[in-house]
Short mmCIF file of N, CA and C in Angstrom, two decimals:
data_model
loop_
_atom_site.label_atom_id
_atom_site.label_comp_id
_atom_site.label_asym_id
_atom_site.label_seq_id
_atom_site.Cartn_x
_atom_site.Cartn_y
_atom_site.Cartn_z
N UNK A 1019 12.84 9.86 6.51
CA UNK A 1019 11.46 10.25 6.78
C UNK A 1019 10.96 9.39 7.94
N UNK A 1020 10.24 10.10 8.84
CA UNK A 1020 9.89 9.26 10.19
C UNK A 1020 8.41 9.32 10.56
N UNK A 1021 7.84 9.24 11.40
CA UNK A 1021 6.58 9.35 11.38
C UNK A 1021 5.17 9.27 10.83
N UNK A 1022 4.61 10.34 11.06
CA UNK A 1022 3.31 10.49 10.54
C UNK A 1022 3.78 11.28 8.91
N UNK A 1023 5.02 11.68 8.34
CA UNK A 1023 4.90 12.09 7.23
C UNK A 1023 5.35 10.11 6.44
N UNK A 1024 6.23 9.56 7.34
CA UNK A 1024 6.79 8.04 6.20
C UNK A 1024 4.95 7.27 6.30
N UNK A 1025 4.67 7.71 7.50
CA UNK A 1025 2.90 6.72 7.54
C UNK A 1025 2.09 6.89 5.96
N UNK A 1026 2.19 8.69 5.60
CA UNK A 1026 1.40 9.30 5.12
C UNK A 1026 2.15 8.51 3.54
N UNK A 1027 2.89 8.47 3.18
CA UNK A 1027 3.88 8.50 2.16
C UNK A 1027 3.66 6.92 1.85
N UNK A 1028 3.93 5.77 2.86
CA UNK A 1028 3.48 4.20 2.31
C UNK A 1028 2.21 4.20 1.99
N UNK A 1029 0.94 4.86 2.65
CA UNK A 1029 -0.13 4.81 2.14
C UNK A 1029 -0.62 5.22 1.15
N UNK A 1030 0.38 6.65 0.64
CA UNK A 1030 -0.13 6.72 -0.90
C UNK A 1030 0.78 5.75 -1.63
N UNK A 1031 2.30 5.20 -1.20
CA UNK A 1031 2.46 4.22 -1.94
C UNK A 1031 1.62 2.95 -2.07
N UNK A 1032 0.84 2.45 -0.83
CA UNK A 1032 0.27 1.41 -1.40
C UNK A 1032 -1.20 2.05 -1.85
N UNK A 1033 -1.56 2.74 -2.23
CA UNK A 1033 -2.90 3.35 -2.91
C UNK A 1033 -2.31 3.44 -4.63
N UNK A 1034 -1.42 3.83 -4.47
CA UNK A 1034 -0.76 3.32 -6.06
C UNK A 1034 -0.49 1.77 -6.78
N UNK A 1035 0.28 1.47 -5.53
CA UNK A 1035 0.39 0.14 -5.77
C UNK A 1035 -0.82 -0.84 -5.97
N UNK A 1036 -2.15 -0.43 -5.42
CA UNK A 1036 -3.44 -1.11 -5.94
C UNK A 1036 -3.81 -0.74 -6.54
N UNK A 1037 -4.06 0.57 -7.48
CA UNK A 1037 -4.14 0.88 -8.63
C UNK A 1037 -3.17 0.00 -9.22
N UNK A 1038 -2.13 -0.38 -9.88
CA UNK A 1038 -1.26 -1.09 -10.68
C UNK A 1038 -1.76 -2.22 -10.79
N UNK A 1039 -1.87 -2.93 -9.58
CA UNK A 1039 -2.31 -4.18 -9.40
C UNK A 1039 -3.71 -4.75 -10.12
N UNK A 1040 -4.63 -2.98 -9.93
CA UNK A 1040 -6.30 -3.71 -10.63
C UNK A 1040 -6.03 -3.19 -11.97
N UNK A 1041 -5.54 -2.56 -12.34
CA UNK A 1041 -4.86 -1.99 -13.75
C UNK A 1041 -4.53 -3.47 -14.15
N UNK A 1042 -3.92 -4.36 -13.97
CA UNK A 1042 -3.68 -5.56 -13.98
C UNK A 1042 -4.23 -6.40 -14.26
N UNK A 1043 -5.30 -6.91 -13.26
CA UNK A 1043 -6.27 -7.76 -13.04
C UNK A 1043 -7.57 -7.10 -13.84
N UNK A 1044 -7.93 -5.83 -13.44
CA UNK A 1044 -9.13 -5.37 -14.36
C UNK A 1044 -8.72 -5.27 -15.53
N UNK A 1045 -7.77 -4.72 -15.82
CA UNK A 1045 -7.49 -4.67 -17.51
C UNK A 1045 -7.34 -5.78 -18.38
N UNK A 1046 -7.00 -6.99 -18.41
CA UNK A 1046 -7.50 -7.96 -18.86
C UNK A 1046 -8.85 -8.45 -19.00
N UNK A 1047 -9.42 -8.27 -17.65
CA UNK A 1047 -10.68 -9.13 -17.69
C UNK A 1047 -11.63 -8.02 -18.27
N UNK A 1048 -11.85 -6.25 -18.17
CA UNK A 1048 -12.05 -5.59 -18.88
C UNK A 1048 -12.09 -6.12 -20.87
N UNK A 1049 -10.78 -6.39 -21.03
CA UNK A 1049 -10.51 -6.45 -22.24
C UNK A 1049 -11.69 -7.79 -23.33
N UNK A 1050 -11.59 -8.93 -22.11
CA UNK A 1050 -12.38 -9.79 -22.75
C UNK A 1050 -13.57 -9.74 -22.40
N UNK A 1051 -14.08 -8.63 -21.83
CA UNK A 1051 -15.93 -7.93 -21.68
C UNK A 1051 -15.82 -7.24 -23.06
N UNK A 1052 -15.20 -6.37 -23.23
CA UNK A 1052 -15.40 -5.61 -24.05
C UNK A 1052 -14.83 -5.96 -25.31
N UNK A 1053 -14.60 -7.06 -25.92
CA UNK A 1053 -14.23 -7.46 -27.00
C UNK A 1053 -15.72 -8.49 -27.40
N UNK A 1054 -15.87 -8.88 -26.24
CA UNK A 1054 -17.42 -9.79 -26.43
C UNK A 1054 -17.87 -8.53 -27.01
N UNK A 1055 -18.31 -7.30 -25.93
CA UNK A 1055 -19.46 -6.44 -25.89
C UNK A 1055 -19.45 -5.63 -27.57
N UNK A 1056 -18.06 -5.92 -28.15
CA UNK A 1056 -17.64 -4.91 -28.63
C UNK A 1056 -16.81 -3.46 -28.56
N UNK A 1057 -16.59 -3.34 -27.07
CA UNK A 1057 -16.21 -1.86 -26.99
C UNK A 1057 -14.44 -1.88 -27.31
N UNK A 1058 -14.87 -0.36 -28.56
CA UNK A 1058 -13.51 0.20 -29.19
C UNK A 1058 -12.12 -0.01 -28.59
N UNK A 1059 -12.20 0.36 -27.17
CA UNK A 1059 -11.58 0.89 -26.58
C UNK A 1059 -10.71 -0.50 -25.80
N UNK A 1060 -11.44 -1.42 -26.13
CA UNK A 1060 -10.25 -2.42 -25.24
C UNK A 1060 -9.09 -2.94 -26.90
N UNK A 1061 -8.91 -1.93 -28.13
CA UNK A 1061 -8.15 -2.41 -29.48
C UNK A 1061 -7.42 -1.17 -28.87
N UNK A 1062 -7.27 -0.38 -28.13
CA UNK A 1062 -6.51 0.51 -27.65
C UNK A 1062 -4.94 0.17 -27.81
N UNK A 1063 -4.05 0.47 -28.72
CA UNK A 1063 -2.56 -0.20 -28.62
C UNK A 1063 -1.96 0.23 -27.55
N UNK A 1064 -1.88 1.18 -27.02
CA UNK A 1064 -0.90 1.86 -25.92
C UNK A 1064 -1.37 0.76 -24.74
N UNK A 1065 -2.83 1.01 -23.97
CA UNK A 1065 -3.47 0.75 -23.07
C UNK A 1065 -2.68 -0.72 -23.35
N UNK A 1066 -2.88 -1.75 -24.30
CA UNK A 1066 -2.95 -3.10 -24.27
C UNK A 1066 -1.42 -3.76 -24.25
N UNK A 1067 -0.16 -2.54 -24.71
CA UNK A 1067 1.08 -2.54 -24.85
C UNK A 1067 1.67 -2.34 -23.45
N UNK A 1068 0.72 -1.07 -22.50
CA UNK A 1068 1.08 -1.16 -21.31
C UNK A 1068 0.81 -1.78 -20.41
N UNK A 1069 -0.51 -2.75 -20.32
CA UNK A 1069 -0.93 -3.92 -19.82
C UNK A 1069 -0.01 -4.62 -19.63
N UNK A 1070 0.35 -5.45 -20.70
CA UNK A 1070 1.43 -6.27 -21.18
C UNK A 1070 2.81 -5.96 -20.32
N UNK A 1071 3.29 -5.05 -20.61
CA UNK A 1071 4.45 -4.95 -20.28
C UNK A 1071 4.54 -4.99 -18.68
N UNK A 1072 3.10 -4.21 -18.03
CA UNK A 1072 2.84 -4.21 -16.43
C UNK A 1072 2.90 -5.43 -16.19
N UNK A 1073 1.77 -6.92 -16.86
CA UNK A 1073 2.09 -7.78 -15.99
C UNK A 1073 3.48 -8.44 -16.15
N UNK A 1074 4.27 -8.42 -17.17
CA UNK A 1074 5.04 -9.14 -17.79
C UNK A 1074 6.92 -8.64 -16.50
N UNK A 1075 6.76 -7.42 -16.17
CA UNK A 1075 7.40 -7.02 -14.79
C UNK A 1075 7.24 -7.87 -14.00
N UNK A 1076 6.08 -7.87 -13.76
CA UNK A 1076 5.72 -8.81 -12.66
C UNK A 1076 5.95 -10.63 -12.35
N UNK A 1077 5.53 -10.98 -13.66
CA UNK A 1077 5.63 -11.86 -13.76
C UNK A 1077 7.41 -12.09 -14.09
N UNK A 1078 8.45 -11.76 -14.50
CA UNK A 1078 9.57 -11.62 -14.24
C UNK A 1078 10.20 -11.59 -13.08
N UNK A 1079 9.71 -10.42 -12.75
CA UNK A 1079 10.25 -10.53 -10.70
C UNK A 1079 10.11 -11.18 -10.16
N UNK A 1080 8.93 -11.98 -10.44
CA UNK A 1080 8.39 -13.24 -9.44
C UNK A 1080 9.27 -14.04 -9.62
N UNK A 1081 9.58 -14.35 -11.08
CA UNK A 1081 10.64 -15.69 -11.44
C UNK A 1081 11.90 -15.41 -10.79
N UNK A 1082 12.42 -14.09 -10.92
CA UNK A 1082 13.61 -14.02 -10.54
C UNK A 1082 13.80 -13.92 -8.86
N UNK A 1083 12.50 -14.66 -8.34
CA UNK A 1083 12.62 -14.24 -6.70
C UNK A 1083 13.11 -12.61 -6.09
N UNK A 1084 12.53 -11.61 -6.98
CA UNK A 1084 12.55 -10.41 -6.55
C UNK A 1084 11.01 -9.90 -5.62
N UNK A 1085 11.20 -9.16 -4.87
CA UNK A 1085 10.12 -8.46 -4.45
C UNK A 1085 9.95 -7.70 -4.77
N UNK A 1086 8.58 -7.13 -5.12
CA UNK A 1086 7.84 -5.78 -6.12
C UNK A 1086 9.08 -4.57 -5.28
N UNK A 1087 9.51 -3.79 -5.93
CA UNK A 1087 10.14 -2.59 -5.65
C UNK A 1087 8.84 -1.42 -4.50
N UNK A 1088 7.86 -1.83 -4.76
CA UNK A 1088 6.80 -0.90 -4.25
C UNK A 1088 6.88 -1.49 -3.17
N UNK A 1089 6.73 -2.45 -3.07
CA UNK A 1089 6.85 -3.38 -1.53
C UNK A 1089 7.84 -3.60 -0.59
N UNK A 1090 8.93 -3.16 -1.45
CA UNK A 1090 10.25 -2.83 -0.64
C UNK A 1090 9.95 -1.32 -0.12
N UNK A 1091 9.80 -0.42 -0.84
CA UNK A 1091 9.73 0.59 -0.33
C UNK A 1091 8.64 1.21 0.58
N UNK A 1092 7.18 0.43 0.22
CA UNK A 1092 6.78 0.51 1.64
C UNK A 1092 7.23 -0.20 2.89
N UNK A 1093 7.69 -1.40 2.47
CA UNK A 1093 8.15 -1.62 4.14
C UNK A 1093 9.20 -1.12 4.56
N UNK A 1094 9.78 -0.25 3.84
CA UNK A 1094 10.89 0.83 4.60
C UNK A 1094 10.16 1.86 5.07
N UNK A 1095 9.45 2.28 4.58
CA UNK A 1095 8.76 3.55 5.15
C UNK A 1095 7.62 3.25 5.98
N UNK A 1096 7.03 2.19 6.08
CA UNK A 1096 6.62 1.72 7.83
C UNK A 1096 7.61 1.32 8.42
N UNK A 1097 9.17 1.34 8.10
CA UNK A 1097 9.78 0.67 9.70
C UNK A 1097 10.45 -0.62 9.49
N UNK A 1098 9.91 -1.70 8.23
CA UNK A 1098 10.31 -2.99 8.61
C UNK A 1098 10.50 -3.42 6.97
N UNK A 1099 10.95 -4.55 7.07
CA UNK A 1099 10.63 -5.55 5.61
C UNK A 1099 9.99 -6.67 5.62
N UNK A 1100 9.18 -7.60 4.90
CA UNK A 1100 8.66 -8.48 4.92
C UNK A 1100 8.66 -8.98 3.35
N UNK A 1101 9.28 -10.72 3.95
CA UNK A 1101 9.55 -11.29 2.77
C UNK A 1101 8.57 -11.76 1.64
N UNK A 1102 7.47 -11.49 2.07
CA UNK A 1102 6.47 -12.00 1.01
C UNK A 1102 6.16 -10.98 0.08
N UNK A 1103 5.28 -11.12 -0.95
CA UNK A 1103 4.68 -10.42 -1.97
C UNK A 1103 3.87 -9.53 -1.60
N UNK A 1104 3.57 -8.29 -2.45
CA UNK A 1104 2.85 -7.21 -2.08
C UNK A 1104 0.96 -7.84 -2.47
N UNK A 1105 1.03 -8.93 -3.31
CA UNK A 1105 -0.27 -9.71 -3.55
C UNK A 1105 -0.28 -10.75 -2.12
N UNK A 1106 0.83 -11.83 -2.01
CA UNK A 1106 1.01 -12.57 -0.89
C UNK A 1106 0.20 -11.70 0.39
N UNK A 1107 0.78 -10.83 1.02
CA UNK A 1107 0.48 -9.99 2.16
C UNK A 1107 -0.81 -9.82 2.16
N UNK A 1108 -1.45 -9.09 1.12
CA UNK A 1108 -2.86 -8.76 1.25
C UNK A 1108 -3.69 -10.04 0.69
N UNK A 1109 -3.79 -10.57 0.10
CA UNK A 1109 -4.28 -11.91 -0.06
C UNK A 1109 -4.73 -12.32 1.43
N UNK A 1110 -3.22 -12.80 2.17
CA UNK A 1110 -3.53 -12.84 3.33
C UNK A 1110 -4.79 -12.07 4.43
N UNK A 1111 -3.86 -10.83 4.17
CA UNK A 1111 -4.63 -9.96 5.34
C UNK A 1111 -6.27 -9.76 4.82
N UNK A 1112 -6.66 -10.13 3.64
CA UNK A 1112 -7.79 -10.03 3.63
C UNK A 1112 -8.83 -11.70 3.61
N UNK A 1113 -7.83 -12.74 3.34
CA UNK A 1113 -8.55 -14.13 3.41
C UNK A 1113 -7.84 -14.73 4.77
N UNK A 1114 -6.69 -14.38 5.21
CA UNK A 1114 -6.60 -15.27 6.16
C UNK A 1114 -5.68 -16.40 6.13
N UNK A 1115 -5.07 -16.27 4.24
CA UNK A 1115 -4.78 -17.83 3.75
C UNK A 1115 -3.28 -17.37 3.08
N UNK A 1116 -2.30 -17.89 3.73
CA UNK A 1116 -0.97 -17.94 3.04
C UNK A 1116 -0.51 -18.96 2.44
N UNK A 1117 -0.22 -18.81 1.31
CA UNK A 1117 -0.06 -19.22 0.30
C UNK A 1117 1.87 -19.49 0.14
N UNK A 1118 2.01 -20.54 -0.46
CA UNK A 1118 3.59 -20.45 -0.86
C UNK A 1118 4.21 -19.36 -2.03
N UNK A 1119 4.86 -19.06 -1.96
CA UNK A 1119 5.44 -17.83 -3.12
C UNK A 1119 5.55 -18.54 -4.09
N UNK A 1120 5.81 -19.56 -4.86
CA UNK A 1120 4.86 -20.65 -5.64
C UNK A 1120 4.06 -20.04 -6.72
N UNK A 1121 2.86 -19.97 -5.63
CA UNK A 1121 1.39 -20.14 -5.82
C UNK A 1121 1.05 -18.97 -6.49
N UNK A 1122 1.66 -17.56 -6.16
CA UNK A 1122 1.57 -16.37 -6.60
C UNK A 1122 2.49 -16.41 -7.74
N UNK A 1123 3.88 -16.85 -7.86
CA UNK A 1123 4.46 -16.53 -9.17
C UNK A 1123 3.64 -17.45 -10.16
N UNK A 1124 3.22 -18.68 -9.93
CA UNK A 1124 2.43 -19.39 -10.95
C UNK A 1124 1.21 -18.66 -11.52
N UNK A 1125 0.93 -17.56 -10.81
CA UNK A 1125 -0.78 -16.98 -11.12
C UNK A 1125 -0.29 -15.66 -11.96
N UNK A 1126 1.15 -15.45 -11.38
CA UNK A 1126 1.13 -13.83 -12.54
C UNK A 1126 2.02 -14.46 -13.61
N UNK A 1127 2.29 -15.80 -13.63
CA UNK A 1127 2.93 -16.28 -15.10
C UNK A 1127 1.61 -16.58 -15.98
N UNK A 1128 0.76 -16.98 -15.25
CA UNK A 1128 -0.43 -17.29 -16.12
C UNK A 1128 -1.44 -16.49 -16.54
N UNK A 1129 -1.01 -15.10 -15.58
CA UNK A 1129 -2.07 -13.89 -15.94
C UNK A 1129 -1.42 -13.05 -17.42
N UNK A 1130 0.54 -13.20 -17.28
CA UNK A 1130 1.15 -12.59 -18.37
C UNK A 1130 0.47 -13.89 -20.05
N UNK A 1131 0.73 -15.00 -19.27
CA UNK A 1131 0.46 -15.79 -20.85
C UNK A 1131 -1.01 -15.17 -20.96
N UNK A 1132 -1.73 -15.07 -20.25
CA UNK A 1132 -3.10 -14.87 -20.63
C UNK A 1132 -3.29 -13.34 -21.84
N UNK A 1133 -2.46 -12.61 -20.80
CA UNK A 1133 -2.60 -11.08 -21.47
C UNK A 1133 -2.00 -11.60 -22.65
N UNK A 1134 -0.98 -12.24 -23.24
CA UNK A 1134 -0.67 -12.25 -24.26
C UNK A 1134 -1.31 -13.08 -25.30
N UNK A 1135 -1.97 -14.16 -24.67
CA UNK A 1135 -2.67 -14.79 -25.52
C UNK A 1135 -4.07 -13.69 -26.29
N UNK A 1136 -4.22 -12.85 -25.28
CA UNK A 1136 -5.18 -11.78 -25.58
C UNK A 1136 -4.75 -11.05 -26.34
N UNK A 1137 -3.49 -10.98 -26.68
CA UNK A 1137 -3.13 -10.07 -27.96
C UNK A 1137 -3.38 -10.15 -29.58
N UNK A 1138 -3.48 -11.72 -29.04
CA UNK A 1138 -3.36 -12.60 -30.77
C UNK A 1138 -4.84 -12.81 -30.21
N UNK A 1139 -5.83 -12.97 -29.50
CA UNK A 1139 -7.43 -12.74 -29.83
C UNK A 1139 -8.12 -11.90 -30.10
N UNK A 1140 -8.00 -11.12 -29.90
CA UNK A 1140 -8.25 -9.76 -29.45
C UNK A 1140 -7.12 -8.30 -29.60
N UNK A 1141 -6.70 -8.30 -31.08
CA UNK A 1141 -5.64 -7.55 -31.15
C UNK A 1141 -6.00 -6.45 -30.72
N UNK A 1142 -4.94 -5.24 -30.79
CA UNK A 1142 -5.05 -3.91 -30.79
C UNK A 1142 -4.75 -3.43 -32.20
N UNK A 1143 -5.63 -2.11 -32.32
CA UNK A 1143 -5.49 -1.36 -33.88
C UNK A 1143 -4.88 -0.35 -33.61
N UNK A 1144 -3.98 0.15 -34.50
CA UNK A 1144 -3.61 1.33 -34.84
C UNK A 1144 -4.96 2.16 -34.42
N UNK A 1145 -4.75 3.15 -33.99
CA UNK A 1145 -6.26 4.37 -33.78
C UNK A 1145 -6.79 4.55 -35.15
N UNK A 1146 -6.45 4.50 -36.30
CA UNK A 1146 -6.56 4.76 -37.64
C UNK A 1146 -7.65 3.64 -38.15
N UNK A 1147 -7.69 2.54 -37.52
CA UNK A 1147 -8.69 1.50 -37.48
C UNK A 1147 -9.50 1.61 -36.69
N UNK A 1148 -9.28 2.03 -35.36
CA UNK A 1148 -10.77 2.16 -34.72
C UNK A 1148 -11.87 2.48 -35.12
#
């Protein structure tokens, strides 16, 4: 794929790939609004099982010095590769501030303990309990 169709094609990959990412980040911090607030919907088992398992990828790859698969494949389909993280990169491109690869696997090891510590606070119910 070359052109304006591989252009068209990384951009919906990375339009996915930030969905995943705030799926991520919002869904946790979601979870402990709405466990204060009360709302049903953050005891959701699926939602809180697939949380989990999303950051827990992540936080794996990082350890194992892999790069997000999404991030490989967009930088094939613009043309190039780049060794940093698909968080690393934009972090950057939007603060300015590069960070050691470090700094990012330490934050999605601590976002997975977090989600999980959120499991045992804040369980999920069977729907039969909701």
């Amino acid at each position: 794929m070359t052109g304006a169709g591989a252009s068209f094609a990384a951009d919906a990959l990375l339009i996915v790939h930030f969905g995943i990412v705030a799926f991520i980040v919002g869904g946790l911090v979601l979870t402990w609004i709405g466990a204060a607030f009360g709302w049903r919907w953050v005891r959701n088992r699926a939602f809180r099982y697939l949380h989990l398992a999303a950051i827990g990828f992540v936080a794996l790859e990082a350890l194992a010095g892999y790069a997000c698969p999404l991030t490989l494949w967009e930088d094939l389909l613009r043309g190039g590769t780049r060794p940093e993280s698909f968080v690393g990169r934009w972090v950057h491109r939007v603060l300015y501030y590069q960070a050691p690869e470090w700094v990012f696997t330490t934050l999605y090891l601590a976002w997975a303990a977090a989600a999980l510590a959120t499991l045992w606070y804040v369980p999920p119910r069977r729907n039969s309990e909701s």
